[in-house]
mmCIF file with all atom_site columns, C-alpha atoms in Angstrom:
data_model
loop_
_atom_site.group_PDB
_atom_site.id
_atom_site.type_symbol
_atom_site.label_atom_id
_atom_site.label_alt_id
_atom_site.label_comp_id
_atom_site.label_asym_id
_atom_site.label_entity_id
_atom_site.label_seq_id
_atom_site.pdbx_PDB_ins_code
_atom_site.Cartn_x
_atom_site.Cartn_y
_atom_site.Cartn_z
_atom_site.occupancy
_atom_site.B_iso_or_equiv
_atom_site.pdbx_formal_charge
_atom_site.auth_seq_id
_atom_site.auth_comp_id
_atom_site.auth_asym_id
_atom_site.auth_atom_id
_atom_site.pdbx_PDB_model_num
ATOM 1  C CA . MET A 1 1  ? 277.147 55.505 108.910 1.00 73.00 ? 1  MET A CA 1
ATOM 2  C CA . LEU A 1 2  ? 274.677 52.461 107.291 1.00 77.00 ? 2  LEU A CA 1
ATOM 3  C CA . THR A 1 3  ? 275.063 50.245 110.519 1.00 78.00 ? 3  THR A CA 1
ATOM 4  C CA . LEU A 1 4  ? 273.533 53.131 112.021 1.00 81.00 ? 4  LEU A CA 1
ATOM 5  C CA . ILE A 1 5  ? 270.566 53.841 110.282 1.00 84.00 ? 5  ILE A CA 1
ATOM 6  C CA . LEU A 1 6  ? 269.933 50.031 109.656 1.00 83.00 ? 6  LEU A CA 1
ATOM 7  C CA . LEU A 1 7  ? 269.817 49.745 113.490 1.00 86.00 ? 7  LEU A CA 1
ATOM 8  C CA . VAL A 1 8  ? 267.266 52.529 113.823 1.00 89.00 ? 8  VAL A CA 1
ATOM 9  C CA . PHE A 1 9  ? 265.763 51.077 111.273 1.00 90.00 ? 9  PHE A CA 1
ATOM 10 C CA . ALA A 1 10 ? 265.505 47.417 112.975 1.00 88.00 ? 10 ALA A CA 1
ATOM 11 C CA . PHE A 1 11 ? 264.890 49.054 116.728 1.00 89.00 ? 11 PHE A CA 1
ATOM 12 C CA . VAL A 1 12 ? 261.869 50.903 115.014 1.00 91.00 ? 12 VAL A CA 1
ATOM 13 C CA . LEU A 1 13 ? 260.524 47.976 113.350 1.00 88.00 ? 13 LEU A CA 1
ATOM 14 C CA . PHE A 1 14 ? 260.790 45.622 116.463 1.00 87.00 ? 14 PHE A CA 1
ATOM 15 C CA . SER A 1 15 ? 259.156 47.975 119.033 1.00 88.00 ? 15 SER A CA 1
ATOM 16 C CA . ILE A 1 16 ? 256.330 48.158 116.155 1.00 87.00 ? 16 ILE A CA 1
ATOM 17 C CA . ALA A 1 17 ? 256.257 44.046 116.083 1.00 83.00 ? 17 ALA A CA 1
ATOM 18 C CA . ALA A 1 18 ? 256.299 44.278 119.954 1.00 82.00 ? 18 ALA A CA 1
ATOM 19 C CA . ILE A 1 19 ? 253.714 46.433 120.358 1.00 84.00 ? 19 ILE A CA 1
ATOM 20 C CA . TRP A 1 20 ? 250.512 45.586 117.861 1.00 79.00 ? 20 TRP A CA 1
ATOM 21 C CA . ASN A 1 21 ? 248.527 43.523 118.456 1.00 67.00 ? 21 ASN A CA 1
ATOM 22 C CA . PRO A 1 22 ? 248.475 39.894 116.934 1.00 64.00 ? 22 PRO A CA 1
ATOM 23 C CA . ALA A 1 23 ? 245.689 38.074 115.584 1.00 65.00 ? 23 ALA A CA 1
ATOM 24 C CA . PRO A 1 24 ? 244.277 35.699 117.972 1.00 66.00 ? 24 PRO A CA 1
ATOM 25 C CA . PRO A 1 25 ? 245.682 32.550 116.671 1.00 65.00 ? 25 PRO A CA 1
ATOM 26 C CA . SER A 1 26 ? 249.128 33.564 116.781 1.00 64.00 ? 26 SER A CA 1
ATOM 27 C CA . PRO A 1 27 ? 251.591 33.144 119.741 1.00 71.00 ? 27 PRO A CA 1
ATOM 28 C CA . TRP A 1 28 ? 251.663 35.024 122.426 1.00 71.00 ? 28 TRP A CA 1
ATOM 29 C CA . PHE A 1 29 ? 255.774 34.489 122.622 1.00 76.00 ? 29 PHE A CA 1
ATOM 30 C CA . GLY A 1 30 ? 255.887 36.815 119.316 1.00 78.00 ? 30 GLY A CA 1
ATOM 31 C CA . ARG A 1 31 ? 255.807 39.485 121.093 1.00 79.00 ? 31 ARG A CA 1
ATOM 32 C CA . LEU A 1 32 ? 258.217 38.136 123.294 1.00 81.00 ? 32 LEU A CA 1
ATOM 33 C CA . VAL A 1 33 ? 260.812 37.844 120.825 1.00 85.00 ? 33 VAL A CA 1
ATOM 34 C CA . ALA A 1 34 ? 260.065 41.094 119.270 1.00 85.00 ? 34 ALA A CA 1
ATOM 35 C CA . ALA A 1 35 ? 260.285 43.259 122.649 1.00 86.00 ? 35 ALA A CA 1
ATOM 36 C CA . GLY A 1 36 ? 263.681 40.904 123.367 1.00 87.00 ? 36 GLY A CA 1
ATOM 37 C CA . LEU A 1 37 ? 265.414 42.286 120.115 1.00 90.00 ? 37 LEU A CA 1
ATOM 38 C CA . ALA A 1 38 ? 264.454 45.808 120.330 1.00 89.00 ? 38 ALA A CA 1
ATOM 39 C CA . PHE A 1 39 ? 265.884 45.475 123.601 1.00 90.00 ? 39 PHE A CA 1
ATOM 40 C CA . TRP A 1 40 ? 268.684 44.489 122.503 1.00 89.00 ? 40 TRP A CA 1
ATOM 41 C CA . VAL A 1 41 ? 268.896 46.435 119.142 1.00 89.00 ? 41 VAL A CA 1
ATOM 42 C CA . LEU A 1 42 ? 268.676 49.369 121.601 1.00 87.00 ? 42 LEU A CA 1
ATOM 43 C CA . SER A 1 43 ? 271.096 48.132 123.603 1.00 86.00 ? 43 SER A CA 1
ATOM 44 C CA . VAL A 1 44 ? 273.517 48.298 121.026 1.00 86.00 ? 44 VAL A CA 1
ATOM 45 C CA . LEU A 1 45 ? 272.451 51.816 120.386 1.00 85.00 ? 45 LEU A CA 1
ATOM 46 C CA . LEU A 1 46 ? 273.166 53.072 123.557 1.00 85.00 ? 46 LEU A CA 1
ATOM 47 C CA . ALA A 1 47 ? 276.519 51.092 124.359 1.00 85.00 ? 47 ALA A CA 1
ATOM 48 C CA . GLY A 1 48 ? 278.279 52.882 120.654 1.00 78.00 ? 48 GLY A CA 1
ATOM 49 C CA . HIS A 1 49 ? 278.518 50.151 118.992 1.00 64.00 ? 49 HIS A CA 1
ATOM 50 C CA . PRO A 1 50 ? 282.372 49.248 117.348 1.00 68.00 ? 50 PRO A CA 1
ATOM 51 C CA . LEU A 1 51 ? 280.505 49.589 113.810 1.00 58.00 ? 51 LEU A CA 1
ATOM 52 C CA . ILE A 1 52 ? 278.549 52.845 114.644 1.00 56.00 ? 52 ILE A CA 1
#
């Protein structure tokens, strides 16, 4: 149960990081990494990982 809560929390935080507009000197690929991590966590949630 704790794993599910942590995965949902990670998905929300990664999604916010992907949408959040970084400051101009920040590199654009940070948003791409956050989006990739959000999709990875979502796929783990939807696939029903054995730890859940």
